[in-house]
Every structure is written in structure tokens, then in C-alpha cells.
Coordinates of C-alpha atoms in Angstrom, one line a residue:
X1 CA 92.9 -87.8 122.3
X2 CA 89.6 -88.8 122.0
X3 CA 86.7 -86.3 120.3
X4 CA 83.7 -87.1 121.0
X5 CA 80.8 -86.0 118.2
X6 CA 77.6 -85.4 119.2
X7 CA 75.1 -88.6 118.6
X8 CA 73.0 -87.9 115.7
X9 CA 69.6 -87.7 116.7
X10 CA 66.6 -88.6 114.4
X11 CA 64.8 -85.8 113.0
X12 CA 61.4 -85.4 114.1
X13 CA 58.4 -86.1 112.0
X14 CA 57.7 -82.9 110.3
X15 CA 53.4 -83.0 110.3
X16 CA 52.0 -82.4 107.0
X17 CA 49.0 -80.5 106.8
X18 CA 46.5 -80.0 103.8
X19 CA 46.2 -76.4 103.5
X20 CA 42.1 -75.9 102.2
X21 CA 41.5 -74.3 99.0
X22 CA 40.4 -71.3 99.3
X23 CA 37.0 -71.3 97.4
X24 CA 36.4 -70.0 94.3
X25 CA 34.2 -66.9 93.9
X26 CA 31.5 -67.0 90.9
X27 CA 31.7 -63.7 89.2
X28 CA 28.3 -62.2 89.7
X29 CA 29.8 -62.9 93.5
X30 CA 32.6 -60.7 92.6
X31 CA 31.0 -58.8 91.1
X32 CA 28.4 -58.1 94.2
X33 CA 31.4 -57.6 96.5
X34 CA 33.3 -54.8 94.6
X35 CA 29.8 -53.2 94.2
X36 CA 29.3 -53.2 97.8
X37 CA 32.7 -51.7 98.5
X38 CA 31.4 -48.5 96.9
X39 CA 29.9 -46.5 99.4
X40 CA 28.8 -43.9 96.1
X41 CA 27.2 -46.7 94.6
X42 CA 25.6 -48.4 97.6
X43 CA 23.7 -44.4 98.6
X44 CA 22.9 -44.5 95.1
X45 CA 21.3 -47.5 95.5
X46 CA 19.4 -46.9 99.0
X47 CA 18.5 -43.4 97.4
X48 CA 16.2 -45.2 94.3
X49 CA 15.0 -47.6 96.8
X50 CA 13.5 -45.1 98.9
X51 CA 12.3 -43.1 95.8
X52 CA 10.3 -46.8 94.3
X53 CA 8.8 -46.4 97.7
X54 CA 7.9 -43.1 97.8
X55 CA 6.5 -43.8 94.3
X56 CA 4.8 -47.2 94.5
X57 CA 4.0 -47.8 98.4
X58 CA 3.3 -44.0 100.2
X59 CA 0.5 -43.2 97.8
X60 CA -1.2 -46.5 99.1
X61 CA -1.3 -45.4 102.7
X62 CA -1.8 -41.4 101.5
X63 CA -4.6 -39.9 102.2
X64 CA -5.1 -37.8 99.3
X65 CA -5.0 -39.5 95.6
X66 CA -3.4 -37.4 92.5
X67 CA -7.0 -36.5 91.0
X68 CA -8.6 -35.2 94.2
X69 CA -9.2 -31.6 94.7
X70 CA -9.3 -30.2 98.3
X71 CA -11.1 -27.0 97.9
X72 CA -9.9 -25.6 101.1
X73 CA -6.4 -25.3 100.0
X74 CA -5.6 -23.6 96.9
X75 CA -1.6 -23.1 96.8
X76 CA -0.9 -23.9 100.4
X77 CA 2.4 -24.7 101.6
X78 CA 4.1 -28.3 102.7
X79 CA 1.5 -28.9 105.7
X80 CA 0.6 -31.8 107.4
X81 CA -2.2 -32.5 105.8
X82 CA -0.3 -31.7 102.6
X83 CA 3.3 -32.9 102.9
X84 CA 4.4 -31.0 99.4
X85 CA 1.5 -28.6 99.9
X86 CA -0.9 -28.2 96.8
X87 CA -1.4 -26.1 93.3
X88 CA -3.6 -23.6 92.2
X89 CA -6.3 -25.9 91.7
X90 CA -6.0 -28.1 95.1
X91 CA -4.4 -31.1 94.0
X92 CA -2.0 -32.3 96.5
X93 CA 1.7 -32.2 94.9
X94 CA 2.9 -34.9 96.9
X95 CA 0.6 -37.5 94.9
X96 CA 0.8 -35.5 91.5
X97 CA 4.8 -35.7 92.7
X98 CA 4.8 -40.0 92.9
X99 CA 2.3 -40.3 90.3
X100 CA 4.7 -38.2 87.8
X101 CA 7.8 -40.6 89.8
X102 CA 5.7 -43.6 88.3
X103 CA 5.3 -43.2 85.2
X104 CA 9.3 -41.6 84.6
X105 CA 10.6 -44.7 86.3
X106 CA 8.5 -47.2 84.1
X107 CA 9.1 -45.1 81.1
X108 CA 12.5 -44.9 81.6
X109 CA 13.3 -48.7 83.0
X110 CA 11.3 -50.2 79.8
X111 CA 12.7 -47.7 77.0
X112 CA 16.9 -48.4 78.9
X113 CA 15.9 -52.7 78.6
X114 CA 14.4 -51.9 74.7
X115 CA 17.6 -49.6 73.6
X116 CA 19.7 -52.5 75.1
X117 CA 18.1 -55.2 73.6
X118 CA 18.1 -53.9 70.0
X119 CA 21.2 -52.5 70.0
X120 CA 22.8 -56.1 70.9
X121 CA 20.4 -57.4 68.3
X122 CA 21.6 -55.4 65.5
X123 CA 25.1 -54.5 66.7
X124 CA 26.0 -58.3 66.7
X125 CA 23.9 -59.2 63.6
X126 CA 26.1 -57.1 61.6
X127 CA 29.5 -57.5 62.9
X128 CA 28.7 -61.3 62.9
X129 CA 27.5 -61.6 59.0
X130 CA 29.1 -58.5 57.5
X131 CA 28.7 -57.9 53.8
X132 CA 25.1 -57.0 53.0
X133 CA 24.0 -57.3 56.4
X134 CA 26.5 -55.2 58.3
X135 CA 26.3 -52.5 55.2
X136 CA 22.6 -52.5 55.5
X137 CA 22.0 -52.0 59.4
X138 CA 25.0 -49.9 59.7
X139 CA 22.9 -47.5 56.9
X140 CA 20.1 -47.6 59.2
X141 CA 22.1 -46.6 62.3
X142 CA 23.7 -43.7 60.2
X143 CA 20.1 -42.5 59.0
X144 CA 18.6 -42.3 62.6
X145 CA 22.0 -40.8 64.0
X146 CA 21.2 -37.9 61.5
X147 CA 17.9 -37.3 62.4
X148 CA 16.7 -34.7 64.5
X149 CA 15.0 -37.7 67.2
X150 CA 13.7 -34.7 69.4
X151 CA 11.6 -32.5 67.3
X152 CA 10.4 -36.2 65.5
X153 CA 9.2 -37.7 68.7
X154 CA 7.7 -34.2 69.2
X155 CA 5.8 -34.0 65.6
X156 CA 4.5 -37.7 65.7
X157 CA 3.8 -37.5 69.5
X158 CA 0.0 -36.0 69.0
X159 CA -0.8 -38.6 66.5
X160 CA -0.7 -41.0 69.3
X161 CA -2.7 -38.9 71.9
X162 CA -5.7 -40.8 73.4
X163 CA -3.6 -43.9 73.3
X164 CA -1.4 -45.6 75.7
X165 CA 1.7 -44.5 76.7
X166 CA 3.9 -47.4 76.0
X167 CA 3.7 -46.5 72.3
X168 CA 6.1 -42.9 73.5
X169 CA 8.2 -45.7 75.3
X170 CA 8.6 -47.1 71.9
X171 CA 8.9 -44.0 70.1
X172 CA 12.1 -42.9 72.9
X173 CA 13.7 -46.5 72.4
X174 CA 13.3 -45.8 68.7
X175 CA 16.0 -43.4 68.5
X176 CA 18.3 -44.4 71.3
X177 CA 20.0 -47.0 70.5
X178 CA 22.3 -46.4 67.7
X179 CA 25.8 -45.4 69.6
X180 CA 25.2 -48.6 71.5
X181 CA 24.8 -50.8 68.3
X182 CA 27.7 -49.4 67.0
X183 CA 30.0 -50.6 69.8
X184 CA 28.0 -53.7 70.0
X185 CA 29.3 -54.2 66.1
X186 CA 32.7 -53.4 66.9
X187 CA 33.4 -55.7 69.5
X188 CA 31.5 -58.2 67.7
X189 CA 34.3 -58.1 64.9
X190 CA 36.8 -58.2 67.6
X191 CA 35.1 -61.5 68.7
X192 CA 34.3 -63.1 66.0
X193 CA 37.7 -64.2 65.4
X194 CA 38.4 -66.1 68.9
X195 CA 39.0 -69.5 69.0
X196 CA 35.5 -70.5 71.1
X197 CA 33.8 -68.7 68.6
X198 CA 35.5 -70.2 66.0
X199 CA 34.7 -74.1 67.3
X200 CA 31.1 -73.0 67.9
X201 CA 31.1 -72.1 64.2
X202 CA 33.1 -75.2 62.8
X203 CA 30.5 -78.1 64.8
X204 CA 27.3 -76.6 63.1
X205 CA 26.1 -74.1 65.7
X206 CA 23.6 -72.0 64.0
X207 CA 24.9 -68.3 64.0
X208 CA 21.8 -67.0 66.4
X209 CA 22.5 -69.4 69.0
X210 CA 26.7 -68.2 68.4
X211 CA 25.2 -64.5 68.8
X212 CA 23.5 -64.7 71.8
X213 CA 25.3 -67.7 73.5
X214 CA 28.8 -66.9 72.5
X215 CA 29.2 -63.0 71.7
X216 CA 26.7 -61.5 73.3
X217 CA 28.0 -62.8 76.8
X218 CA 31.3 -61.8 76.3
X219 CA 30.1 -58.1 76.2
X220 CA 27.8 -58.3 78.9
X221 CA 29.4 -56.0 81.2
X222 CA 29.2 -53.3 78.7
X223 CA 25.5 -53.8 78.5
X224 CA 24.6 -54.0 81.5
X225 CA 26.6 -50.1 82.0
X226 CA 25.6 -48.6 78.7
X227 CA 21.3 -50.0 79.9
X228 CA 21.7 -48.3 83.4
X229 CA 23.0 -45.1 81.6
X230 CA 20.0 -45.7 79.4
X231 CA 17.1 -45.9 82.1
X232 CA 18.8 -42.3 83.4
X233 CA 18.7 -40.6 79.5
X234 CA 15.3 -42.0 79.3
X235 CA 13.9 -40.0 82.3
X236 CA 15.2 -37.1 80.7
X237 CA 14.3 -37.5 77.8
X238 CA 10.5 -38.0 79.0
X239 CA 10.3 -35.3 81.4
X240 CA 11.8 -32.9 78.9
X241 CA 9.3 -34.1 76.3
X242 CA 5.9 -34.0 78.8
X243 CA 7.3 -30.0 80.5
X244 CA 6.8 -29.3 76.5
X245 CA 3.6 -30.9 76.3
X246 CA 4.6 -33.9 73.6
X247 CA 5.2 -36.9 76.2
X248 CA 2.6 -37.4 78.7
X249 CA -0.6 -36.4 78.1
X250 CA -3.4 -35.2 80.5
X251 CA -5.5 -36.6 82.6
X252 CA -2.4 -38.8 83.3
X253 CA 1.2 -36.6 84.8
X254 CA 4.4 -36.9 85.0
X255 CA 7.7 -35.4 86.2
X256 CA 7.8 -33.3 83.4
X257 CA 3.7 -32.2 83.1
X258 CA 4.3 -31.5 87.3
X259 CA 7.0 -29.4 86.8
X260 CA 5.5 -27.4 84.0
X261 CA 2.7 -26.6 85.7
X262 CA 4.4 -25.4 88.7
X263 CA 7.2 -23.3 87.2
X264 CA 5.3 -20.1 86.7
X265 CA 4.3 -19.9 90.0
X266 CA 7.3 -20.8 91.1
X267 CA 8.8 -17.5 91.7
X268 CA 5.8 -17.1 94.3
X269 CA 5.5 -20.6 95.3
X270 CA 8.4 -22.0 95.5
X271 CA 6.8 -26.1 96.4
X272 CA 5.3 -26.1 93.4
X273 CA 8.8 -26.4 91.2
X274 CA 11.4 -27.5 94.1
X275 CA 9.7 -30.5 95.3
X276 CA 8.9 -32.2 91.7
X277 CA 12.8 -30.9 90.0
X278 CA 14.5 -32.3 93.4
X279 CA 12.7 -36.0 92.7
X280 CA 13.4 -35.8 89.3
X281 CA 17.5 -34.6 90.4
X282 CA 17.6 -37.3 93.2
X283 CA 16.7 -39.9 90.6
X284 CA 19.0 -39.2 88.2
X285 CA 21.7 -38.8 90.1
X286 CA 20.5 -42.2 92.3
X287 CA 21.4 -44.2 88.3
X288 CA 24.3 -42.1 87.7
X289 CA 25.7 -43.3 91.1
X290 CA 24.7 -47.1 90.6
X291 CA 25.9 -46.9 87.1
X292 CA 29.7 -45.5 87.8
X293 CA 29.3 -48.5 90.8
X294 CA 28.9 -51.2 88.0
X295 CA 31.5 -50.1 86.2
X296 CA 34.0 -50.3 88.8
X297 CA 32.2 -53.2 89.7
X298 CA 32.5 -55.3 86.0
X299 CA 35.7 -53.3 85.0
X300 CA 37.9 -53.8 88.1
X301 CA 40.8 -52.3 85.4
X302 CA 38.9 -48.7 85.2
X303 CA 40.5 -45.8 86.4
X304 CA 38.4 -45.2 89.3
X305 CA 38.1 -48.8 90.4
X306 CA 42.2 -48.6 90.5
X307 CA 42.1 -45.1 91.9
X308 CA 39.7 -46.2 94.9
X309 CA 42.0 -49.8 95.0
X310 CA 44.9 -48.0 95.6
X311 CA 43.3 -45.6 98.0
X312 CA 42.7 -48.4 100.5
X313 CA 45.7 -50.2 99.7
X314 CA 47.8 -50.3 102.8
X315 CA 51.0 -50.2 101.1
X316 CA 49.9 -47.3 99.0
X317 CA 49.0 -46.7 95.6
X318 CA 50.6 -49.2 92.8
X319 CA 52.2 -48.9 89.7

């Protein structure tokens, strides 16, 4: 009996396709995605936007600058004519409000950039050379950590009255930067021992070039979090040193001078505390927001990056 077997057939020619590489992602591309992810950080971010413009661009097309007087309207409420109403003395508070929103935002973008920039200076100076160096920086940082920074900003404040106000910038980034040297030192002796450190050192790279080429990079995340938190301390630290009289000085306001003048009357006129504190609230908490964003943003390992990761995970949180 015969069995027939089927006839082998030939396989088909399987087709080979080139799958396309998917395409690498810079990391300040990254880094823009995750940001944009965060809803908290992106109304943070809309929210200071719209304050710059209510700072910088309204006054321009507002009818009423921050030293006029309107005679007719002594403590009159949000109008029309007066969108935040006006003091005692007819100033409109609505320009006195974006002048003061000026000068806190400049005081406190410049002092965050200076408090940055020294305290990577320093930090890394003395975790990179050690010995004499690191014990004679670190003995600076210890000094000014000590010190009451407050009440001195406070005493030398008048002596500086007349001139301009970037000296109190200086005076704020004076004694803000010390925390932030410190962990710029400490991850600056972590560093200092990797290898591309190491090689930089070996072929003849002079050790400022290692510093701010090499370590300073490496840590940039962290700086860019700890100068956002920065700006938002600044601002605080202004307005609370103009409502006492020692930052700002007249003819020129700020947050702080605005809301001192209106909080004894606020109890009867209410405008003249509300509207000034809610700018100055808004903007803090406008950095506060932008600055947890970054974080998540440069440190996708932080708690709340993974917390909000495995919220919209669709297979649920992971271990």
C-alpha cells in the first residue's frame, strides 16, 4: 500500500522590514515634556505669566501712573476708573499694586540667580581643593549661618538709603546662600572621584574649567530647583523687609511698603490690604508650583513624580 506524503512546498519569502529607530530625546526635551505633564506646574506657570503682565504691560496702557493723585477719590472702592480703588491720599492701588509687583519680581529674580551662582562658586571650590580652601570657606559659611541675616540687613539697610536698590539685592543674596553651598560641597566630594573627572584632571585640565565644565553640570538639576526656591524666599524676604520700613525706600514701593500702608485701614477698607497680600500670595505660590514641577521634571525618581507616574499608569501603581 502506497502512502502518499504531502509535496513539500517551498516556504515563502518571509519580507524583512527595517523597523525605524525611534529617536532619541535630548534631555532639556525630556525634561520639557514631564514638565508639561504637570498640570500644577503648567497653572503655576500661566499664573506668573499673567502676573509679569499685569506688572510690566497693564501699567503701559493704564490710565493712572503710581505717583498721581486723583483728588476726587480719597479711599474709594475697586471702580472703573479705579480697578483696585485708591488710598487715603488718591493714589490708584492698582498702579502702586504692579509698581510694588516690579520691583519684588526683579528683586527677587536677581538676588535667586546671585545666591545660585555663589553658592556653586564656593560650594565646588571647596569640595574640589579641600585642605585650606574647603576649611576656610566652610568657616565663612558657618559665620554667616550664625548670624542673625534679618536684623543685619535691617541695621545696615539706612546706610544705603538714597542709593539704588540693587545694593538691598546684594545685601539679600549676601546671606542666602550658605545651605546651598553646602550641598554644592558635598556633592562636589562625591564627584570628584568619578572617573570623567578624574581623566579631565590627569590630561592637564585646569581645575576651574573641571569645576564648571565637569562638576558643576552634573549638579545642575539641583540648581536650577534650589534658584527657583530662591527667587520665591527672596520676595519674602523683600516684602517683609520694605512692610518694616528697611527694604524699599520711598518715593519708590513695593509689595511690602503697599501693604504697610494699607493694613491699618484695612479693617475699614478692606482693598487697601486684600488686593496688594493676594499679588504677593499668587506669586509665591505661582514659584512654589513651577518649582515642585522642575523637580518632578529633573528628578523623574522623586516621590511625587512616581506617585503622579503611577497614577496614570494603566496597569496601576508599580513596585
Amino acid at each position: 500500500m502506497a502512502v502518499q506524503t504531502p509535496s513539500a512546498q517551498p516556504a515563502a519569502p518571509v519580507a524583512v522590514t527595517a523597523q525605524p529607530t525611534p529617536r532619541r530625546r535630548s534631555r532639556t526635551r525630556l525634561t520639557a515634556i514631564r514638565f508639561a505633564r504637570n498640570r500644577t506646574a503648567l497653572f503655576g506657570l500661566l499664573m506668573l505669566a499673567l502676573l509679569f503682565l499685569m506688572a510690566y504691560v497693564a501699567p503701559l496702557f493704564y490710565k493712572w501712573s503710581y505717583t498721581d493723585l486723583d483728588f476726587n477719590a480719597f479711599q474709594q472702592p475697586p471702580s472703573a476708573s479705579h480697578w483696585f480703588g485708591t488710598d487715603q491720599t488718591g493714589s490708584d492701588l492698582f498702579a502702586l499694586t504692579a509698581r510694588g509687583m516690579q520691583k519684588s519680581l526683579v528683586i527677587g529674580l536677581l538676588t535667586g540667580v546671585i545666591c545660585t551662582v555663589v553658592a556653586a562658586a564656593v560650594g565646588a571650590s571647596a569640595g574640589y581643593f579641600g585642605g585650606w580652601t574647603d576649611r576656610g570657606l566652610m568657616w565663612v559659611v558657618d559665620l554667616l549661618l550664625v548670624m542673625p541675616n534679618f536684623l543685619i540687613i535691617a541695621v545696615l539697610s539706612p546706610l544705603f538709603q538714597g542709593t539704588t536698590w540693587l545694593v538691598f539685592v546684594v545685601l539679600l543674596a549676601a546671606f542666602s546662600w550658605m545651605i546651598t553651598g553646602r550641598v554644592v560641597r558635598s556633592m562636589t566630594l562625591t564627584l570628584k572621584d568619578r572617573e570623567f573627572v578624574k581623566a579631565a584632571k590627569y590630561m592637564g585640565v585646569p581645575a576651574p574649567v573641571i569645576i564648571f565644565r565637569h562638576i558643576l553640570p552634573s549638579m545642575a538639576s539641583m540648581l536650577i530647583i534650589d534658584g527657583t526656591i530662591q527667587v520665591g524666599t527672596a520676595i519674602i524676604g523683600e516684602t517683609s523687609l520694605s512692610y518694616f520700613g528697611f527694604g524699599v525706600q520711598a518715593p519708590d514701593v513695593s509689595l511690602g511698603t503697599v501693604i504697610a500702608t494699607g493694613t491699618p485701614a484695612a479693617p475699614s477698607f478692606p482693598w487697601l490690604f486684600y488686593f496688594p497680600a493676594g499679588c504677593l500670595v499668587l506669586i509665591c505660590l505661582s514659584i512654589a508650583f513651577i518649582g515642585d514641577g522642575l523637580r518632578d521634571a529633573l528628578d523623574p525618581n522623586s516621590s511625587r513624580a512616581k506617585a503622579r507616574k503611577n497614577r496614570k499608569s494603566p496597569e496601576g501603581p508599580t513596585t
